[in-house]
Amino acid sequence: MKSPVPDYLQAVIDSVRSLTGGAVADYIPELAGANPERLAIAIATVEGAVYVAGDSKERFSIQSMSKPFTYALAIADRGLAEVAQHIDVEPSGEAFNEISLETGTGRPRNPMINAGAIAAHSLIAADSAAQRDARVHDFYSRFAGRELALDAELMQSEQSTGDRNLALGHLLKSFGVIDQDPVAAVNGYIRQCSLTVDVADLALMAATLANGGVQPVTGERLVDPLIVRQVLSVMTTCGMYDAAGDWLTTVGIPAKSGVSGGIIGVLPGQVGIAVFSPRLDSHGNSVRGVAMMERLSRDMNLHIMDAARPARSAMRSRRRVRAGGENATVFELQGDLVFVSTEALIRNAVDNPPDTELVVFDLSRVDEITDVARRMSIAATERLKADGKRVVLVDPRKIIAPLTLPDGTSPATLDSLEELEAGGSP
Ligand code: GLN
C-alpha cells in the first residue's frame, strides 16, 4: 500500500499554483533572483515520519524562521528571567524590521522581530562572536538532523546592505539591551539568517518543537519542554508580524515566516510543517505559503483551538471483586490523567462512596499523568484513608507509583490485578 499523505500534499501544492500575487523580496540580488514559481511543502510527525511534495530539494535561506531557535538557545543559556529582562513577549503589530522598542527601557517588543532577534543572538553564551556563530550553526543543524550549509554570498550581501539592522543594533547597545559590539551582534544575526534549508529540514526543526524539544529522528533532546512552551507561545502571538491576529484566527498554529518565502508551523504533539514559495504579501509572508497553511489547517484540523478533544473520564470501569478473601472495589482507569478526567473519577467516588474497605486503582491502561492529577490523586488517597479505606495501586509501568502521601506512606503497589485476586490481602 502507498501512503495517501504525499498525494494529499501534492493536491495542496496544485491548489495554490495559480496564486501569482505578491512579489519576491528584492532588497538584495540573492533573494531577488529566486525563482518565483518554486513551490514546496513538507510535514514531519513527532514520530519522525517526513513527507514532502513539490520542489522539496530546493534550498533557501532560513531568514526569520531562525528566530525561534535562537530565542530557545538564548533561554537555554541564560534562563527565562534573564532573557525576559532584555526581550519582551508582546506582539508589536508592526513590520519585522520596525524599531519596536519599549519606551524608556529600549527592550525589544518580542524575539520574533529583528530588534528582538538581534538581542536574542547577542545573549547566546560564547567567548567570541565566531564561537557564538558556531554554536547557533550547530544548534540549528541538530534541529534539522543534518549539518546545514551557509550561503556566504547572501550573508555578505545582507551584511553590506544591513543599515537598518545596524541601526537597530546601535539603538539596542545605547539602551544597554545588548552589551557587545552592535556590529558583531548584527553580523551574527545576519549569519544565522543565511543558513540554508529545504522544506524537510524546516519541517523537522518544527517537529522538534512539536515533540517537546526532542528531535524526532535522532532522539536528541535539544531544549526543555518549558522553553518549547515559551517559544511556541511567542510564535503564536508574534510569529507572523503584523498579520499575527489574522493568522491565529484563520490558521491557528504557532508559526514563523521568513523573507525567503518559507513558513514553519508547529502543531504541538503532532506535526511540524514547512511551506515554501518566494512571492511575499505586504506583511512579508509567502502568499502561496499562507494559502497552503490555511488549507492544511482546514483539512487536517490543525487549528490549536479545535485540536483539543474534550478529556473523557479516566474511568473505564468500576466493579466489585473478591480478592484475597475479601471484597474490593476496583476502579479501572485509562488514557491520560489530566485535571478533568481525574476530577470525573474522584467525583464518581464522592457521589457513590466505595462500600468495601479495600479500594484498588488499576492504572495498567493509563498512559500519562499530569502534575495536577498526581496532586489530586494524593489528596484523594488521603481522604479515602481517612474514611478507613485501604488503597492499593495496580501500576505495572509505574505511571503514578510511588505515590507518596504527606505522612510519608505510599499505597501498596502491584503489577497486576491477578496478583491481588490470587494473593492474600495486601
Ligand atoms: N535577513 C532579513 C532581515 O533581517 C530577515 C528578515 C525576514 O526574514 N523577515 O532583514
Coordinates of C-alpha atoms and ligand atoms in Angstrom, one line a residue:
M1 CA 0.0 0.0 0.0
K2 CA 1.2 3.5 -0.8
S3 CA 0.7 6.2 1.8
P4 CA -2.0 8.7 0.8
V5 CA -0.1 11.6 2.6
P6 CA 2.2 12.6 -0.3
D7 CA -0.7 12.6 -2.8
Y8 CA -2.6 14.8 -0.4
L9 CA 0.4 17.2 -0.1
Q10 CA 0.7 17.3 -3.9
A11 CA -3.0 18.2 -4.1
V12 CA -2.3 21.1 -1.7
I13 CA 0.5 22.3 -3.9
D14 CA -1.6 22.1 -7.0
S15 CA -4.4 24.0 -5.4
V16 CA -2.2 27.1 -4.8
R17 CA -0.1 27.1 -8.0
S18 CA -2.4 29.6 -9.7
L19 CA -1.8 32.2 -7.0
T20 CA 0.7 34.5 -8.5
G21 CA 0.1 37.6 -6.3
G22 CA 2.8 39.2 -4.2
A23 CA 6.5 39.8 -5.0
V24 CA 9.8 38.2 -4.3
A25 CA 11.9 40.1 -1.8
D26 CA 14.2 42.3 -3.9
Y27 CA 16.4 44.2 -1.4
I28 CA 19.4 42.1 -2.3
P29 CA 20.2 40.3 -5.6
E30 CA 20.5 36.8 -3.9
L31 CA 16.8 37.0 -2.9
A32 CA 15.6 38.9 -6.0
G33 CA 17.0 36.1 -8.1
A34 CA 14.8 33.4 -6.5
N35 CA 12.6 31.5 -9.0
P36 CA 9.1 32.8 -8.1
E37 CA 7.4 29.7 -9.3
R38 CA 9.2 27.4 -6.8
L39 CA 6.7 25.7 -4.5
A40 CA 7.3 23.1 -1.8
I41 CA 5.7 21.6 1.3
A42 CA 6.8 19.1 4.0
I43 CA 5.3 17.7 7.1
A44 CA 7.2 15.8 9.8
T45 CA 5.5 13.9 12.6
V46 CA 6.6 13.7 16.1
E47 CA 7.4 10.0 15.3
G48 CA 9.9 11.2 12.7
A49 CA 8.0 10.4 9.5
V50 CA 8.7 13.1 6.9
Y51 CA 6.5 13.7 3.8
V52 CA 7.4 16.1 1.0
A53 CA 5.9 17.4 -2.2
G54 CA 6.8 19.9 -4.9
D55 CA 10.3 21.4 -5.2
S56 CA 11.4 19.8 -2.0
K57 CA 15.1 19.7 -2.9
E58 CA 15.2 23.5 -3.3
R59 CA 17.4 25.1 -0.7
F60 CA 16.8 28.7 0.5
S61 CA 18.0 30.8 3.4
I62 CA 16.2 30.3 6.7
Q63 CA 15.9 34.0 7.3
S64 CA 13.5 34.9 10.1
M65 CA 12.5 31.3 10.6
S66 CA 15.7 31.2 12.6
K67 CA 14.4 33.5 15.2
P68 CA 12.5 30.9 17.4
F69 CA 15.6 28.7 17.6
T70 CA 18.0 31.4 18.6
Y71 CA 15.5 32.6 21.2
A72 CA 15.3 29.0 22.5
L73 CA 19.1 28.8 22.7
A74 CA 19.3 32.1 24.5
I75 CA 16.8 30.9 27.1
A76 CA 18.7 27.6 27.5
D77 CA 21.9 29.6 28.1
R78 CA 20.6 32.4 30.3
G79 CA 17.3 31.3 31.8
L80 CA 14.0 32.8 31.1
A81 CA 14.1 35.5 33.7
E82 CA 17.4 37.0 32.4
V83 CA 16.2 36.8 28.7
A84 CA 13.0 38.5 29.7
Q85 CA 14.9 41.4 31.1
H86 CA 16.3 42.0 27.6
I87 CA 13.4 41.0 25.3
D88 CA 9.7 41.4 25.9
V89 CA 7.0 39.0 24.7
E90 CA 4.3 41.4 23.4
P91 CA 3.1 41.4 19.8
S92 CA 4.3 44.5 18.2
G93 CA 1.6 44.7 15.5
E94 CA 4.4 46.1 13.3
A95 CA 6.6 45.0 10.5
F96 CA 9.5 42.7 11.2
N97 CA 12.2 45.4 10.9
E98 CA 10.3 48.1 12.8
I99 CA 12.0 49.9 15.7
S100 CA 9.7 48.3 18.2
L101 CA 11.4 49.1 21.5
E102 CA 9.7 49.7 24.8
T103 CA 9.6 53.3 25.8
G104 CA 12.1 54.0 28.5
T105 CA 13.9 50.7 28.6
G106 CA 14.5 50.1 24.9
R107 CA 13.6 46.5 25.3
P108 CA 12.5 44.9 22.0
R109 CA 8.8 44.1 22.0
N110 CA 9.4 40.4 21.2
P111 CA 12.1 38.0 19.8
M112 CA 10.3 37.4 16.5
I113 CA 11.1 40.9 15.1
N114 CA 14.6 41.9 14.1
A115 CA 15.3 44.0 17.2
G116 CA 14.4 41.1 19.5
A117 CA 16.2 38.6 17.3
I118 CA 19.4 40.6 17.3
A119 CA 19.2 40.9 21.1
A120 CA 18.5 37.1 21.4
H121 CA 21.5 36.4 19.3
S122 CA 23.7 38.5 21.5
L123 CA 22.5 36.7 24.6
I124 CA 23.9 33.3 23.4
A125 CA 26.8 32.3 25.7
A126 CA 30.1 32.4 23.9
D127 CA 33.7 33.7 24.3
S128 CA 33.7 35.3 20.9
A129 CA 31.4 36.2 18.0
A130 CA 32.8 33.3 16.0
Q131 CA 32.1 30.9 18.7
R132 CA 28.6 32.3 19.0
D133 CA 28.1 31.8 15.3
A134 CA 29.3 28.2 15.5
R135 CA 27.0 27.4 18.4
V136 CA 24.0 28.8 16.5
H137 CA 25.0 26.9 13.4
D138 CA 25.4 23.6 15.4
F139 CA 22.2 24.1 17.2
Y140 CA 20.1 24.6 14.1
S141 CA 21.8 21.6 12.5
R142 CA 20.8 19.4 15.3
F143 CA 17.2 20.5 14.9
A144 CA 17.3 19.7 11.2
G145 CA 19.2 16.4 11.9
R146 CA 21.9 17.2 9.4
E147 CA 24.7 19.8 9.0
L148 CA 23.3 22.9 7.4
A149 CA 25.3 25.0 4.9
L150 CA 25.9 28.7 5.0
D151 CA 25.0 30.9 1.9
A152 CA 28.1 33.1 2.2
E153 CA 27.2 35.3 -0.7
L154 CA 23.8 36.1 0.6
M155 CA 25.3 36.8 4.0
Q156 CA 27.7 39.3 2.6
S157 CA 25.0 41.0 0.6
E158 CA 22.8 41.2 3.7
Q159 CA 25.7 42.5 5.8
S160 CA 26.7 45.2 3.3
T161 CA 23.1 46.4 3.0
G162 CA 22.1 45.9 6.6
D163 CA 21.9 49.6 7.6
R164 CA 18.5 49.2 9.2
N165 CA 19.6 46.2 11.2
L166 CA 22.8 48.1 12.2
A167 CA 20.7 51.0 13.3
L168 CA 18.7 48.6 15.5
G169 CA 21.9 47.1 16.9
H170 CA 23.2 50.5 17.8
L171 CA 20.0 51.5 19.4
L172 CA 20.0 48.3 21.4
K173 CA 23.5 49.0 22.6
S174 CA 22.7 52.6 23.5
F175 CA 19.8 51.3 25.7
G176 CA 22.1 48.7 27.3
V177 CA 19.9 45.8 25.9
I178 CA 23.0 44.3 24.4
D179 CA 26.4 44.8 25.8
Q180 CA 28.6 43.6 23.0
D181 CA 29.7 45.3 19.8
P182 CA 26.5 46.1 17.9
V183 CA 28.1 45.4 14.5
A184 CA 29.2 41.9 15.6
A185 CA 25.7 41.2 17.0
V186 CA 24.0 42.3 13.7
N187 CA 26.5 40.3 11.7
G188 CA 25.9 37.3 13.8
Y189 CA 22.1 37.7 13.4
I190 CA 22.5 38.0 9.6
R191 CA 24.7 34.9 9.6
Q192 CA 22.1 32.9 11.3
C193 CA 19.5 34.1 8.7
S194 CA 21.9 32.9 5.9
L195 CA 22.0 29.3 6.8
T196 CA 20.3 27.3 4.1
V197 CA 17.5 24.7 4.5
D198 CA 14.9 22.8 2.4
V199 CA 11.4 22.2 3.5
A200 CA 12.2 18.8 5.0
D201 CA 14.8 20.4 7.2
L202 CA 12.4 23.0 8.4
A203 CA 9.6 20.5 9.0
L204 CA 11.9 18.5 11.2
M205 CA 13.0 21.6 13.0
A206 CA 9.4 22.5 13.6
A207 CA 8.6 18.9 14.6
T208 CA 11.3 19.0 17.2
L209 CA 9.3 21.9 18.8
A210 CA 6.1 19.9 18.3
N211 CA 7.8 17.0 20.1
G212 CA 8.6 19.0 23.2
G213 CA 12.2 19.6 22.3
V214 CA 13.3 16.1 21.2
Q215 CA 14.4 15.7 17.6
P216 CA 12.1 13.0 16.3
V217 CA 14.6 11.2 14.2
T218 CA 17.8 11.4 16.2
G219 CA 16.1 11.3 19.5
E220 CA 18.3 14.0 20.9
R221 CA 16.8 16.4 23.4
L222 CA 17.7 19.9 22.3
V223 CA 15.6 22.0 24.6
D224 CA 13.5 21.6 27.7
P225 CA 9.7 21.5 27.3
L226 CA 9.3 24.7 29.3
I227 CA 11.5 26.5 26.8
V228 CA 9.5 25.0 23.9
R229 CA 6.3 26.3 25.5
Q230 CA 7.8 29.8 25.8
V231 CA 9.0 29.7 22.1
L232 CA 5.7 28.4 20.8
S233 CA 3.7 31.0 22.8
V234 CA 5.7 33.8 21.3
M235 CA 5.4 32.3 17.8
T236 CA 1.7 32.2 18.3
T237 CA 1.3 35.8 19.2
C238 CA 4.2 37.4 17.3
G239 CA 5.4 34.9 14.6
M240 CA 3.5 36.4 11.7
Y241 CA 4.4 40.1 12.4
D242 CA 1.5 42.4 11.8
A243 CA -0.6 39.6 10.5
A244 CA -0.5 37.6 13.7
G245 CA -4.1 38.0 14.7
D246 CA -5.4 37.2 11.2
W247 CA -3.1 34.1 11.2
L248 CA -4.2 32.9 14.6
T249 CA -7.9 33.1 13.7
T250 CA -7.6 31.5 10.3
V251 CA -4.7 29.0 10.5
G252 CA -4.3 28.8 14.3
I253 CA -0.9 27.3 14.8
P254 CA 2.3 28.7 16.2
A255 CA 4.3 29.8 13.1
K256 CA 7.2 31.8 11.8
S257 CA 7.7 33.2 8.3
G258 CA 10.9 34.3 6.5
V259 CA 11.6 36.7 3.8
S260 CA 12.9 33.9 1.5
G261 CA 9.3 32.7 1.3
G262 CA 9.2 29.9 3.8
I263 CA 6.8 29.5 6.7
I264 CA 7.1 26.9 9.5
G265 CA 4.2 25.8 11.6
V266 CA 4.1 23.7 14.8
L267 CA 1.1 21.7 16.0
P268 CA 2.2 20.7 19.5
G269 CA 2.2 16.9 20.0
Q270 CA 1.6 16.2 16.3
V271 CA 3.5 17.7 13.4
G272 CA 5.9 20.3 12.2
I273 CA 5.0 21.8 8.8
A274 CA 7.1 23.8 6.3
V275 CA 5.9 25.5 3.2
F276 CA 8.0 27.5 0.6
S277 CA 7.2 29.8 -2.2
P278 CA 9.1 33.1 -2.7
R279 CA 6.4 35.6 -3.5
L280 CA 5.5 37.6 -0.4
D281 CA 2.4 39.6 0.6
S282 CA 2.6 43.1 2.1
H283 CA 3.4 41.7 5.5
G284 CA 6.4 39.8 4.2
N285 CA 4.6 36.4 4.4
S286 CA 4.7 34.0 1.5
V287 CA 1.4 34.3 -0.5
R288 CA 1.1 30.7 -1.5
G289 CA 2.7 29.6 1.8
V290 CA -0.2 31.3 3.7
A291 CA -2.7 29.7 1.4
M292 CA -1.2 26.2 1.9
M293 CA -1.1 26.6 5.6
E294 CA -4.8 27.7 5.6
R295 CA -5.7 24.7 3.5
L296 CA -3.7 22.3 5.8
S297 CA -5.3 23.8 8.9
R298 CA -8.8 23.3 7.5
D299 CA -8.3 19.8 6.0
M300 CA -6.3 18.4 8.9
N301 CA -8.0 20.1 11.8
L302 CA -4.7 21.7 12.9
H303 CA -6.1 24.8 14.5
I304 CA -5.0 24.7 18.1
M305 CA -8.3 25.9 19.3
D306 CA -10.1 22.9 17.9
A307 CA -7.3 20.4 18.3
A308 CA -8.2 19.6 21.9
R309 CA -10.7 16.8 22.3
P310 CA -12.7 17.1 25.4
A311 CA -11.0 15.0 28.0
R312 CA -13.1 12.0 28.9
S313 CA -13.4 10.3 32.3
A314 CA -10.3 8.3 33.2
M315 CA -12.7 5.6 34.5
R316 CA -13.0 2.6 32.2
S317 CA -15.0 0.5 34.7
R318 CA -15.8 0.2 38.3
R319 CA -16.6 -3.2 39.8
R320 CA -16.5 -5.3 42.9
V321 CA -14.2 -8.3 43.0
R322 CA -13.3 -11.0 45.6
A323 CA -9.6 -10.6 46.3
G324 CA -7.6 -12.4 49.0
G325 CA -10.7 -13.4 50.8
E326 CA -12.3 -10.0 50.9
N327 CA -14.4 -7.7 48.8
A328 CA -12.7 -4.9 46.9
T329 CA -13.8 -2.0 44.7
V330 CA -11.7 -1.8 41.6
F331 CA -11.5 1.4 39.6
E332 CA -10.0 0.5 36.2
L333 CA -8.5 3.6 34.7
Q334 CA -7.5 4.5 31.2
G335 CA -6.0 7.2 28.9
D336 CA -4.3 10.3 30.3
L337 CA -4.9 11.5 33.9
V338 CA -5.4 15.3 33.4
F339 CA -7.4 17.6 35.6
V340 CA -10.8 16.9 34.1
S341 CA -10.5 13.2 33.7
T342 CA -9.2 12.8 37.3
E343 CA -11.9 15.1 38.6
A344 CA -14.6 12.9 37.0
L345 CA -13.0 9.8 38.6
I346 CA -12.9 11.5 42.0
R347 CA -16.5 12.7 41.6
N348 CA -17.6 9.1 41.0
A349 CA -16.1 8.1 44.3
V350 CA -17.5 11.1 46.1
D351 CA -21.1 10.6 44.8
N352 CA -21.0 6.9 45.3
P353 CA -18.5 6.0 48.0
P354 CA -17.0 2.5 47.8
D355 CA -18.6 0.2 50.3
T356 CA -15.5 -2.0 50.6
E357 CA -12.5 -1.4 52.8
L358 CA -10.2 -2.4 50.0
V359 CA -10.1 0.1 47.1
V360 CA -8.0 -0.6 44.1
F361 CA -7.0 1.8 41.3
D362 CA -5.8 -0.2 38.3
L363 CA -3.6 2.1 36.2
S364 CA -2.5 -0.7 33.7
R365 CA -4.1 1.2 30.8
V366 CA -3.1 4.8 31.9
D367 CA -0.7 6.5 29.5
E368 CA 0.3 9.6 31.4
I369 CA -0.4 11.6 34.5
T370 CA 0.0 15.4 34.8
D371 CA 1.3 17.1 37.9
V372 CA -2.1 18.3 38.9
A373 CA -3.7 14.9 38.5
R374 CA -0.9 13.5 40.7
R375 CA -1.6 16.0 43.4
M376 CA -5.3 15.3 43.2
S377 CA -4.6 11.6 43.4
I378 CA -2.6 12.1 46.6
A379 CA -5.3 14.2 48.2
A380 CA -8.0 11.7 47.2
T381 CA -5.9 8.8 48.6
E382 CA -5.5 10.6 51.9
R383 CA -9.2 11.2 52.1
L384 CA -10.0 7.5 51.3
K385 CA -7.6 6.6 54.1
A386 CA -9.2 9.0 56.5
D387 CA -12.5 7.2 55.6
G388 CA -11.0 3.9 56.8
K389 CA -10.2 2.6 53.3
R390 CA -7.0 0.7 52.3
V391 CA -5.9 1.9 48.8
V392 CA -3.9 -0.4 46.5
L393 CA -2.5 0.6 43.2
V394 CA -2.0 -1.7 40.2
D395 CA 0.7 0.1 38.3
P396 CA 3.0 -2.2 36.4
R397 CA 4.6 0.7 34.4
K398 CA 5.0 2.9 37.5
I399 CA 2.9 5.7 36.0
I400 CA 1.9 7.0 39.4
A401 CA 3.9 4.9 41.8
P402 CA 5.4 5.7 44.2
L403 CA 2.5 7.9 45.3
T404 CA 3.9 9.3 48.5
L405 CA 1.4 10.9 50.8
P406 CA 2.2 13.8 53.1
D407 CA 2.6 11.4 56.0
G408 CA 5.4 9.7 54.2
T409 CA 3.5 6.4 53.5
S410 CA 2.6 5.1 50.0
P411 CA -0.2 2.8 49.0
A412 CA 0.8 -0.8 48.2
T413 CA 1.6 -1.2 44.5
L414 CA 1.1 -4.4 42.5
D415 CA 2.0 -5.3 38.9
S416 CA -1.4 -6.9 38.0
L417 CA -4.9 -7.3 39.3
E418 CA -4.4 -11.1 39.2
E419 CA -1.7 -10.7 41.9
L420 CA -4.3 -9.2 44.1
E421 CA -7.1 -11.6 43.2
A422 CA -4.8 -14.6 43.8
G423 CA -2.8 -13.4 46.7
G424 CA -3.7 -12.7 50.2
S425 CA -4.8 -9.3 51.4
P426 CA -2.1 -6.7 50.8
Ligands
GLN1 N1 17.6 38.9 6.8 C1 16.3 39.5 6.9 C2 16.4 40.8 7.7 O1 16.8 40.9 8.8 C3 15.4 38.6 7.6 C4 14.0 39.2 7.7 C5 12.9 38.2 7.5 O2 13.1 37.1 7.1 N2 11.7 38.7 7.6 O3 16.1 41.9 7.2

